[in-house]
Amino acid sequence: MTGDPAAAGRTRLWDQPWFLLLPAPLFWSGNFVLGRAVADAVPPVALAFWRWTLGALILLPFALPYLRHDLRIMRQHWKIVVLLTVPGIAIFNTFAYIGLAHTTALNGVMIQSAMPVMIVAISFFLFRDTVTPVQALGIAVSLTGALTLVSRGDLGALANLRFNVGDLWILAAVTAYAGYTALLRRRPNVHGFSFIVVTFLLGALMLLPFMLWEGLSGRPLQINLTSVAAIGYVAVFPSILAYITFNRAVLLLGANRTGLSIHLIPVFGSILAMLFLGERPQWFHAAGIALIATGVVLATRRKA
């Protein structure tokens, strides 16, 4: 098995980096907004626990044909499986949801824009990966575009943002996922479905005692339309679909270039705001998207 989420030759989409770079930032843009919107209604650890549990259960029937073979391999490489599960599953979204209860979605997206730079730094520290001058320029240009969108064209306004304890939680979450992305090259050579189901279930198991403590401390999960809809969305879109495509993109492009797709989150957030919230296109939308597109093209160019 090559670890592809679809059988080789069945479709060419799984070999198209440009396709694979799009779903994760699209769905994660909604994840941050939803996490802030339901912060008062849905406990953060419970949201993360049920996200991974439901996501694993939905994907399990599709993974069963591969798990029979892949479980043996993952048991042999259990240390790296656990090492990837802790930052990428147990920590990232749990810390992000906790942080969003104390800060704004704007701060969260801005801090998340630093993730591609963190991925480059961690990849260099762990594996001595380097970037070319052109790729470094691409990262800088893309980051400028992301900040242009987040600040709505007023980069000076970013200096006036106030940071609080929630931002520290999100910074820790972003650092954890940057480490997960850099370490994905060490994942066992198993099918993508098998890897996701096992890490989702392990992450949920790690979160179980914290969810029980959260409930006993006075914040039990209330079953209502808001909580069910929120868990359903984060289980399918930012979890299953985003992780499958993002992990596959890392295999094809490497951590540094795939990580740059994080800058597409404010792009999709702006587009969704225009489509569903009636926001009018402004000059900073065009400028930010153009800068991000230019930066992504520069940074993802293959070496000659």
PDB file of C-alpha atoms in Angstrom, residues 32-270:
ATOM      1  CA  PHE A  32     -12.302  28.699  13.484  1.00  0.00           C
ATOM      2  CA  VAL A  33     -15.450  30.743  12.897  1.00  0.00           C
ATOM      3  CA  LEU A  34     -17.692  27.940  14.199  1.00  0.00           C
ATOM      4  CA  GLY A  35     -15.422  27.305  17.192  1.00  0.00           C
ATOM      5  CA  ARG A  36     -15.783  30.950  18.230  1.00  0.00           C
ATOM      6  CA  ALA A  37     -19.533  31.006  17.520  1.00  0.00           C
ATOM      7  CA  VAL A  38     -20.343  27.996  19.721  1.00  0.00           C
ATOM      8  CA  ALA A  39     -17.718  28.656  22.410  1.00  0.00           C
ATOM      9  CA  ASP A  40     -20.375  29.535  24.988  1.00  0.00           C
ATOM     10  CA  ALA A  41     -22.728  26.699  24.019  1.00  0.00           C
ATOM     11  CA  VAL A  42     -20.414  23.715  23.455  1.00  0.00           C
ATOM     12  CA  PRO A  43     -17.565  22.850  25.885  1.00  0.00           C
ATOM     13  CA  PRO A  44     -14.208  22.886  24.032  1.00  0.00           C
ATOM     14  CA  VAL A  45     -12.860  19.493  25.115  1.00  0.00           C
ATOM     15  CA  ALA A  46     -16.208  17.800  24.460  1.00  0.00           C
ATOM     16  CA  LEU A  47     -16.327  19.371  20.994  1.00  0.00           C
ATOM     17  CA  ALA A  48     -12.859  18.022  20.221  1.00  0.00           C
ATOM     18  CA  PHE A  49     -13.575  14.571  21.716  1.00  0.00           C
ATOM     19  CA  TRP A  50     -16.791  14.001  19.802  1.00  0.00           C
ATOM     20  CA  ARG A  51     -15.258  15.474  16.653  1.00  0.00           C
ATOM     21  CA  TRP A  52     -12.599  12.756  16.532  1.00  0.00           C
ATOM     22  CA  THR A  53     -14.878   9.980  17.785  1.00  0.00           C
ATOM     23  CA  LEU A  54     -17.621  10.645  15.239  1.00  0.00           C
ATOM     24  CA  GLY A  55     -15.081  11.222  12.465  1.00  0.00           C
ATOM     25  CA  ALA A  56     -13.444   7.848  13.175  1.00  0.00           C
ATOM     26  CA  LEU A  57     -16.797   6.026  13.293  1.00  0.00           C
ATOM     27  CA  ILE A  58     -17.900   7.535   9.967  1.00  0.00           C
ATOM     28  CA  LEU A  59     -14.648   6.563   8.261  1.00  0.00           C
ATOM     29  CA  LEU A  60     -14.287   3.143   9.931  1.00  0.00           C
ATOM     30  CA  PRO A  61     -16.384   1.135   7.388  1.00  0.00           C
ATOM     31  CA  PHE A  62     -14.219   2.476   4.556  1.00  0.00           C
ATOM     32  CA  ALA A  63     -11.005   1.758   6.474  1.00  0.00           C
ATOM     33  CA  LEU A  64     -11.799  -1.828   7.558  1.00  0.00           C
ATOM     34  CA  PRO A  65     -10.430  -3.515   4.405  1.00  0.00           C
ATOM     35  CA  TYR A  66      -7.064  -1.842   5.029  1.00  0.00           C
ATOM     36  CA  LEU A  67      -6.944  -1.966   8.833  1.00  0.00           C
ATOM     37  CA  ARG A  68      -6.552  -5.743   8.868  1.00  0.00           C
ATOM     38  CA  HIS A  69      -3.169  -5.306   7.204  1.00  0.00           C
ATOM     39  CA  ASP A  70      -2.152  -1.881   8.526  1.00  0.00           C
ATOM     40  CA  LEU A  71      -2.754  -2.420  12.257  1.00  0.00           C
ATOM     41  CA  ARG A  72       0.240  -4.746  12.427  1.00  0.00           C
ATOM     42  CA  ILE A  73       2.462  -2.118  10.817  1.00  0.00           C
ATOM     43  CA  MET A  74       1.196   0.646  13.103  1.00  0.00           C
ATOM     44  CA  ARG A  75       1.767  -1.516  16.176  1.00  0.00           C
ATOM     45  CA  GLN A  76       5.380  -1.930  15.062  1.00  0.00           C
ATOM     46  CA  HIS A  77       5.691   1.855  14.702  1.00  0.00           C
ATOM     47  CA  TRP A  78       3.499   2.785  17.669  1.00  0.00           C
ATOM     48  CA  LYS A  79       5.905   5.428  18.974  1.00  0.00           C
ATOM     49  CA  ILE A  80       5.649   7.649  15.895  1.00  0.00           C
ATOM     50  CA  VAL A  81       1.885   7.028  15.679  1.00  0.00           C
ATOM     51  CA  VAL A  82       1.491   8.301  19.258  1.00  0.00           C
ATOM     52  CA  LEU A  83       3.949  11.140  18.624  1.00  0.00           C
ATOM     53  CA  LEU A  84       1.845  12.312  15.675  1.00  0.00           C
ATOM     54  CA  THR A  85      -1.453  11.838  17.500  1.00  0.00           C
ATOM     55  CA  VAL A  86      -0.567  14.010  20.497  1.00  0.00           C
ATOM     56  CA  PRO A  87       0.102  17.320  18.662  1.00  0.00           C
ATOM     57  CA  GLY A  88      -1.997  16.781  15.539  1.00  0.00           C
ATOM     58  CA  ILE A  89      -5.148  15.308  17.082  1.00  0.00           C
ATOM     59  CA  ALA A  90      -5.241  15.641  20.878  1.00  0.00           C
ATOM     60  CA  ILE A  91      -3.669  19.096  21.261  1.00  0.00           C
ATOM     61  CA  PHE A  92      -4.303  21.189  18.143  1.00  0.00           C
ATOM     62  CA  ASN A  93      -8.052  21.593  17.982  1.00  0.00           C
ATOM     63  CA  THR A  94      -8.605  21.199  21.737  1.00  0.00           C
ATOM     64  CA  PHE A  95      -6.256  24.103  22.477  1.00  0.00           C
ATOM     65  CA  ALA A  96      -7.756  26.113  19.602  1.00  0.00           C
ATOM     66  CA  TYR A  97     -11.305  25.652  20.920  1.00  0.00           C
ATOM     67  CA  ILE A  98     -10.193  26.613  24.443  1.00  0.00           C
ATOM     68  CA  GLY A  99      -8.454  29.692  23.072  1.00  0.00           C
ATOM     69  CA  LEU A 100     -11.433  30.761  20.979  1.00  0.00           C
ATOM     70  CA  ALA A 101     -13.520  30.929  24.142  1.00  0.00           C
ATOM     71  CA  HIS A 102     -11.292  33.800  25.303  1.00  0.00           C
ATOM     72  CA  THR A 103     -10.324  35.625  22.111  1.00  0.00           C
ATOM     73  CA  THR A 104     -11.686  36.612  18.717  1.00  0.00           C
ATOM     74  CA  ALA A 105     -11.760  34.624  15.490  1.00  0.00           C
ATOM     75  CA  LEU A 106      -9.705  37.484  13.969  1.00  0.00           C
ATOM     76  CA  ASN A 107      -6.873  36.938  16.448  1.00  0.00           C
ATOM     77  CA  GLY A 108      -7.097  33.197  15.890  1.00  0.00           C
ATOM     78  CA  VAL A 109      -6.791  33.466  12.119  1.00  0.00           C
ATOM     79  CA  MET A 110      -3.928  35.958  12.406  1.00  0.00           C
ATOM     80  CA  ILE A 111      -1.962  33.682  14.737  1.00  0.00           C
ATOM     81  CA  GLN A 112      -2.680  30.716  12.470  1.00  0.00           C
ATOM     82  CA  SER A 113      -1.144  32.667   9.577  1.00  0.00           C
ATOM     83  CA  ALA A 114       2.226  32.157  11.256  1.00  0.00           C
ATOM     84  CA  MET A 115       1.979  28.366  10.908  1.00  0.00           C
ATOM     85  CA  PRO A 116       3.811  28.070   7.541  1.00  0.00           C
ATOM     86  CA  VAL A 117       6.807  29.910   9.007  1.00  0.00           C
ATOM     87  CA  MET A 118       6.715  27.616  12.055  1.00  0.00           C
ATOM     88  CA  ILE A 119       6.641  24.540   9.806  1.00  0.00           C
ATOM     89  CA  VAL A 120       9.750  25.756   7.969  1.00  0.00           C
ATOM     90  CA  ALA A 121      11.533  26.411  11.289  1.00  0.00           C
ATOM     91  CA  ILE A 122      10.612  23.023  12.794  1.00  0.00           C
ATOM     92  CA  SER A 123      11.502  21.169   9.577  1.00  0.00           C
ATOM     93  CA  PHE A 124      14.924  22.828   9.615  1.00  0.00           C
ATOM     94  CA  PHE A 125      15.439  22.069  13.313  1.00  0.00           C
ATOM     95  CA  LEU A 126      14.443  18.393  13.008  1.00  0.00           C
ATOM     96  CA  PHE A 127      15.559  17.474   9.507  1.00  0.00           C
ATOM     97  CA  ARG A 128      17.763  20.360   8.332  1.00  0.00           C
ATOM     98  CA  ASP A 129      15.309  21.121   5.519  1.00  0.00           C
ATOM     99  CA  THR A 130      16.108  24.366   3.750  1.00  0.00           C
ATOM    100  CA  VAL A 131      14.150  26.631   1.432  1.00  0.00           C
ATOM    101  CA  THR A 132      15.434  28.382  -1.656  1.00  0.00           C
ATOM    102  CA  PRO A 133      15.527  32.194  -1.745  1.00  0.00           C
ATOM    103  CA  VAL A 134      12.572  32.124  -4.145  1.00  0.00           C
ATOM    104  CA  GLN A 135      10.559  29.906  -1.789  1.00  0.00           C
ATOM    105  CA  ALA A 136      11.416  32.149   1.168  1.00  0.00           C
ATOM    106  CA  LEU A 137      10.203  35.127  -0.877  1.00  0.00           C
ATOM    107  CA  GLY A 138       7.010  33.242  -1.659  1.00  0.00           C
ATOM    108  CA  ILE A 139       6.359  32.580   2.037  1.00  0.00           C
ATOM    109  CA  ALA A 140       6.914  36.262   2.864  1.00  0.00           C
ATOM    110  CA  VAL A 141       4.645  37.448   0.029  1.00  0.00           C
ATOM    111  CA  SER A 142       1.923  34.965   0.982  1.00  0.00           C
ATOM    112  CA  LEU A 143       2.125  35.975   4.663  1.00  0.00           C
ATOM    113  CA  THR A 144       1.750  39.627   3.649  1.00  0.00           C
ATOM    114  CA  GLY A 145      -1.353  38.712   1.654  1.00  0.00           C
ATOM    115  CA  ALA A 146      -2.854  36.794   4.577  1.00  0.00           C
ATOM    116  CA  LEU A 147      -2.284  39.711   6.940  1.00  0.00           C
ATOM    117  CA  THR A 148      -3.762  42.098   4.361  1.00  0.00           C
ATOM    118  CA  LEU A 149      -6.985  40.098   4.382  1.00  0.00           C
ATOM    119  CA  VAL A 150      -7.060  39.645   8.148  1.00  0.00           C
ATOM    120  CA  SER A 151      -6.488  43.375   8.754  1.00  0.00           C
ATOM    121  CA  ARG A 152      -8.889  44.368   5.966  1.00  0.00           C
ATOM    122  CA  GLY A 153      -6.164  46.355   4.261  1.00  0.00           C
ATOM    123  CA  ASP A 154      -4.924  48.210   7.332  1.00  0.00           C
ATOM    124  CA  LEU A 155      -1.710  46.456   8.349  1.00  0.00           C
ATOM    125  CA  GLY A 156      -1.093  49.189  10.900  1.00  0.00           C
ATOM    126  CA  ALA A 157      -4.206  48.057  12.754  1.00  0.00           C
ATOM    127  CA  LEU A 158      -2.487  44.770  13.596  1.00  0.00           C
ATOM    128  CA  ALA A 159      -0.221  46.673  15.993  1.00  0.00           C
ATOM    129  CA  ASN A 160      -3.292  47.685  17.989  1.00  0.00           C
ATOM    130  CA  LEU A 161      -4.601  44.156  18.466  1.00  0.00           C
ATOM    131  CA  ARG A 162      -4.772  43.120  22.087  1.00  0.00           C
ATOM    132  CA  PHE A 163      -3.619  39.656  23.025  1.00  0.00           C
ATOM    133  CA  ASN A 164      -4.785  37.615  25.986  1.00  0.00           C
ATOM    134  CA  VAL A 165      -4.600  34.135  27.459  1.00  0.00           C
ATOM    135  CA  GLY A 166      -6.797  32.783  24.648  1.00  0.00           C
ATOM    136  CA  ASP A 167      -4.189  33.806  22.104  1.00  0.00           C
ATOM    137  CA  LEU A 168      -1.544  31.843  24.006  1.00  0.00           C
ATOM    138  CA  TRP A 169      -3.719  28.721  23.775  1.00  0.00           C
ATOM    139  CA  ILE A 170      -4.068  29.238  20.005  1.00  0.00           C
ATOM    140  CA  LEU A 171      -0.337  29.886  19.625  1.00  0.00           C
ATOM    141  CA  ALA A 172       0.356  26.585  21.396  1.00  0.00           C
ATOM    142  CA  ALA A 173      -2.203  24.875  19.120  1.00  0.00           C
ATOM    143  CA  VAL A 174      -0.602  26.282  15.977  1.00  0.00           C
ATOM    144  CA  THR A 175       2.881  25.258  17.154  1.00  0.00           C
ATOM    145  CA  ALA A 176       1.618  21.730  17.824  1.00  0.00           C
ATOM    146  CA  TYR A 177       0.130  21.371  14.352  1.00  0.00           C
ATOM    147  CA  ALA A 178       3.271  22.771  12.751  1.00  0.00           C
ATOM    148  CA  GLY A 179       5.185  19.992  14.495  1.00  0.00           C
ATOM    149  CA  TYR A 180       2.636  17.414  13.328  1.00  0.00           C
ATOM    150  CA  THR A 181       3.011  18.605   9.727  1.00  0.00           C
ATOM    151  CA  ALA A 182       6.801  18.465   9.858  1.00  0.00           C
ATOM    152  CA  LEU A 183       6.756  14.959  11.381  1.00  0.00           C
ATOM    153  CA  LEU A 184       4.267  13.485   8.888  1.00  0.00           C
ATOM    154  CA  ARG A 185       7.170  12.242   6.769  1.00  0.00           C
ATOM    155  CA  ARG A 186       7.805   9.683   9.519  1.00  0.00           C
ATOM    156  CA  ARG A 187       4.280   8.217   9.475  1.00  0.00           C
ATOM    157  CA  PRO A 188       4.081   4.476   8.787  1.00  0.00           C
ATOM    158  CA  ASN A 189       3.567   3.415   5.182  1.00  0.00           C
ATOM    159  CA  VAL A 190      -0.113   2.538   5.561  1.00  0.00           C
ATOM    160  CA  HIS A 191      -3.346   3.478   3.843  1.00  0.00           C
ATOM    161  CA  GLY A 192      -4.555   7.002   4.546  1.00  0.00           C
ATOM    162  CA  PHE A 193      -7.890   5.780   5.910  1.00  0.00           C
ATOM    163  CA  SER A 194      -6.169   3.438   8.375  1.00  0.00           C
ATOM    164  CA  PHE A 195      -3.854   6.148   9.633  1.00  0.00           C
ATOM    165  CA  ILE A 196      -6.652   8.658  10.153  1.00  0.00           C
ATOM    166  CA  VAL A 197      -9.016   6.239  11.920  1.00  0.00           C
ATOM    167  CA  VAL A 198      -6.316   5.034  14.326  1.00  0.00           C
ATOM    168  CA  THR A 199      -5.020   8.517  15.150  1.00  0.00           C
ATOM    169  CA  PHE A 200      -8.562   9.901  15.524  1.00  0.00           C
ATOM    170  CA  LEU A 201      -9.467   7.117  17.980  1.00  0.00           C
ATOM    171  CA  LEU A 202      -6.203   7.472  19.893  1.00  0.00           C
ATOM    172  CA  GLY A 203      -6.708  11.225  20.113  1.00  0.00           C
ATOM    173  CA  ALA A 204     -10.255  10.767  21.404  1.00  0.00           C
ATOM    174  CA  LEU A 205      -8.991   8.258  24.006  1.00  0.00           C
ATOM    175  CA  MET A 206      -6.388  10.773  25.181  1.00  0.00           C
ATOM    176  CA  LEU A 207      -9.076  13.442  25.529  1.00  0.00           C
ATOM    177  CA  LEU A 208     -11.600  11.218  27.343  1.00  0.00           C
ATOM    178  CA  PRO A 209     -10.403  11.881  30.932  1.00  0.00           C
ATOM    179  CA  PHE A 210     -10.214  15.633  30.250  1.00  0.00           C
ATOM    180  CA  MET A 211     -13.741  15.618  28.819  1.00  0.00           C
ATOM    181  CA  LEU A 212     -15.032  13.786  31.911  1.00  0.00           C
ATOM    182  CA  TRP A 213     -13.266  16.310  34.140  1.00  0.00           C
ATOM    183  CA  GLU A 214     -14.758  19.157  32.094  1.00  0.00           C
ATOM    184  CA  GLY A 215     -18.251  17.745  32.560  1.00  0.00           C
ATOM    185  CA  LEU A 216     -17.812  17.122  36.294  1.00  0.00           C
ATOM    186  CA  SER A 217     -16.476  20.671  36.691  1.00  0.00           C
ATOM    187  CA  GLY A 218     -19.796  22.135  35.622  1.00  0.00           C
ATOM    188  CA  ARG A 219     -19.625  22.186  31.818  1.00  0.00           C
ATOM    189  CA  PRO A 220     -21.301  18.991  30.565  1.00  0.00           C
ATOM    190  CA  LEU A 221     -22.196  18.753  26.900  1.00  0.00           C
ATOM    191  CA  GLN A 222     -25.827  19.703  26.291  1.00  0.00           C
ATOM    192  CA  ILE A 223     -27.454  17.738  23.460  1.00  0.00           C
ATOM    193  CA  ASN A 224     -29.288  20.274  21.320  1.00  0.00           C
ATOM    194  CA  LEU A 225     -29.427  21.438  17.720  1.00  0.00           C
ATOM    195  CA  THR A 226     -26.392  23.704  18.134  1.00  0.00           C
ATOM    196  CA  SER A 227     -24.120  21.054  19.626  1.00  0.00           C
ATOM    197  CA  VAL A 228     -25.212  18.298  17.216  1.00  0.00           C
ATOM    198  CA  ALA A 229     -24.775  20.546  14.155  1.00  0.00           C
ATOM    199  CA  ALA A 230     -21.376  21.777  15.363  1.00  0.00           C
ATOM    200  CA  ILE A 231     -20.068  18.265  16.062  1.00  0.00           C
ATOM    201  CA  GLY A 232     -21.411  16.993  12.742  1.00  0.00           C
ATOM    202  CA  TYR A 233     -19.675  19.739  10.785  1.00  0.00           C
ATOM    203  CA  VAL A 234     -16.293  19.475  12.503  1.00  0.00           C
ATOM    204  CA  ALA A 235     -16.331  15.656  12.312  1.00  0.00           C
ATOM    205  CA  VAL A 236     -16.841  15.513   8.537  1.00  0.00           C
ATOM    206  CA  PHE A 237     -15.305  18.597   6.987  1.00  0.00           C
ATOM    207  CA  PRO A 238     -12.375  19.940   9.077  1.00  0.00           C
ATOM    208  CA  SER A 239     -11.591  16.394  10.256  1.00  0.00           C
ATOM    209  CA  ILE A 240     -12.108  13.620   7.700  1.00  0.00           C
ATOM    210  CA  LEU A 241     -11.945  15.531   4.423  1.00  0.00           C
ATOM    211  CA  ALA A 242      -9.355  18.099   5.521  1.00  0.00           C
ATOM    212  CA  TYR A 243      -6.969  15.586   7.106  1.00  0.00           C
ATOM    213  CA  ILE A 244      -7.147  13.140   4.190  1.00  0.00           C
ATOM    214  CA  THR A 245      -6.285  15.779   1.598  1.00  0.00           C
ATOM    215  CA  PHE A 246      -3.763  17.673   3.747  1.00  0.00           C
ATOM    216  CA  ASN A 247      -1.829  14.528   4.696  1.00  0.00           C
ATOM    217  CA  ARG A 248      -1.764  13.421   1.076  1.00  0.00           C
ATOM    218  CA  ALA A 249      -0.488  16.846  -0.016  1.00  0.00           C
ATOM    219  CA  VAL A 250       2.353  16.586   2.519  1.00  0.00           C
ATOM    220  CA  LEU A 251       3.356  13.260   0.964  1.00  0.00           C
ATOM    221  CA  LEU A 252       3.437  14.815  -2.502  1.00  0.00           C
ATOM    222  CA  LEU A 253       4.818  18.291  -1.802  1.00  0.00           C
ATOM    223  CA  GLY A 254       6.534  18.058   1.560  1.00  0.00           C
ATOM    224  CA  ALA A 255       5.669  19.852   4.789  1.00  0.00           C
ATOM    225  CA  ASN A 256       7.040  23.299   3.933  1.00  0.00           C
ATOM    226  CA  ARG A 257       5.159  23.802   0.695  1.00  0.00           C
ATOM    227  CA  THR A 258       1.938  22.193   1.899  1.00  0.00           C
ATOM    228  CA  GLY A 259       1.963  24.307   5.038  1.00  0.00           C
ATOM    229  CA  LEU A 260       1.730  27.429   2.905  1.00  0.00           C
ATOM    230  CA  SER A 261      -1.855  26.467   2.057  1.00  0.00           C
ATOM    231  CA  ILE A 262      -2.752  27.691   5.579  1.00  0.00           C
ATOM    232  CA  HIS A 263      -2.632  31.206   4.115  1.00  0.00           C
ATOM    233  CA  LEU A 264      -5.668  30.277   2.021  1.00  0.00           C
ATOM    234  CA  ILE A 265      -7.811  30.244   5.184  1.00  0.00           C
ATOM    235  CA  PRO A 266      -8.454  34.035   5.159  1.00  0.00           C
ATOM    236  CA  VAL A 267      -9.014  33.822   1.389  1.00  0.00           C
ATOM    237  CA  PHE A 268     -11.838  31.324   1.795  1.00  0.00           C
ATOM    238  CA  GLY A 269     -13.106  33.208   4.835  1.00  0.00           C
ATOM    239  CA  SER A 270     -13.413  36.366   2.732  1.00  0.00           C
TER     240      SER A 270
END
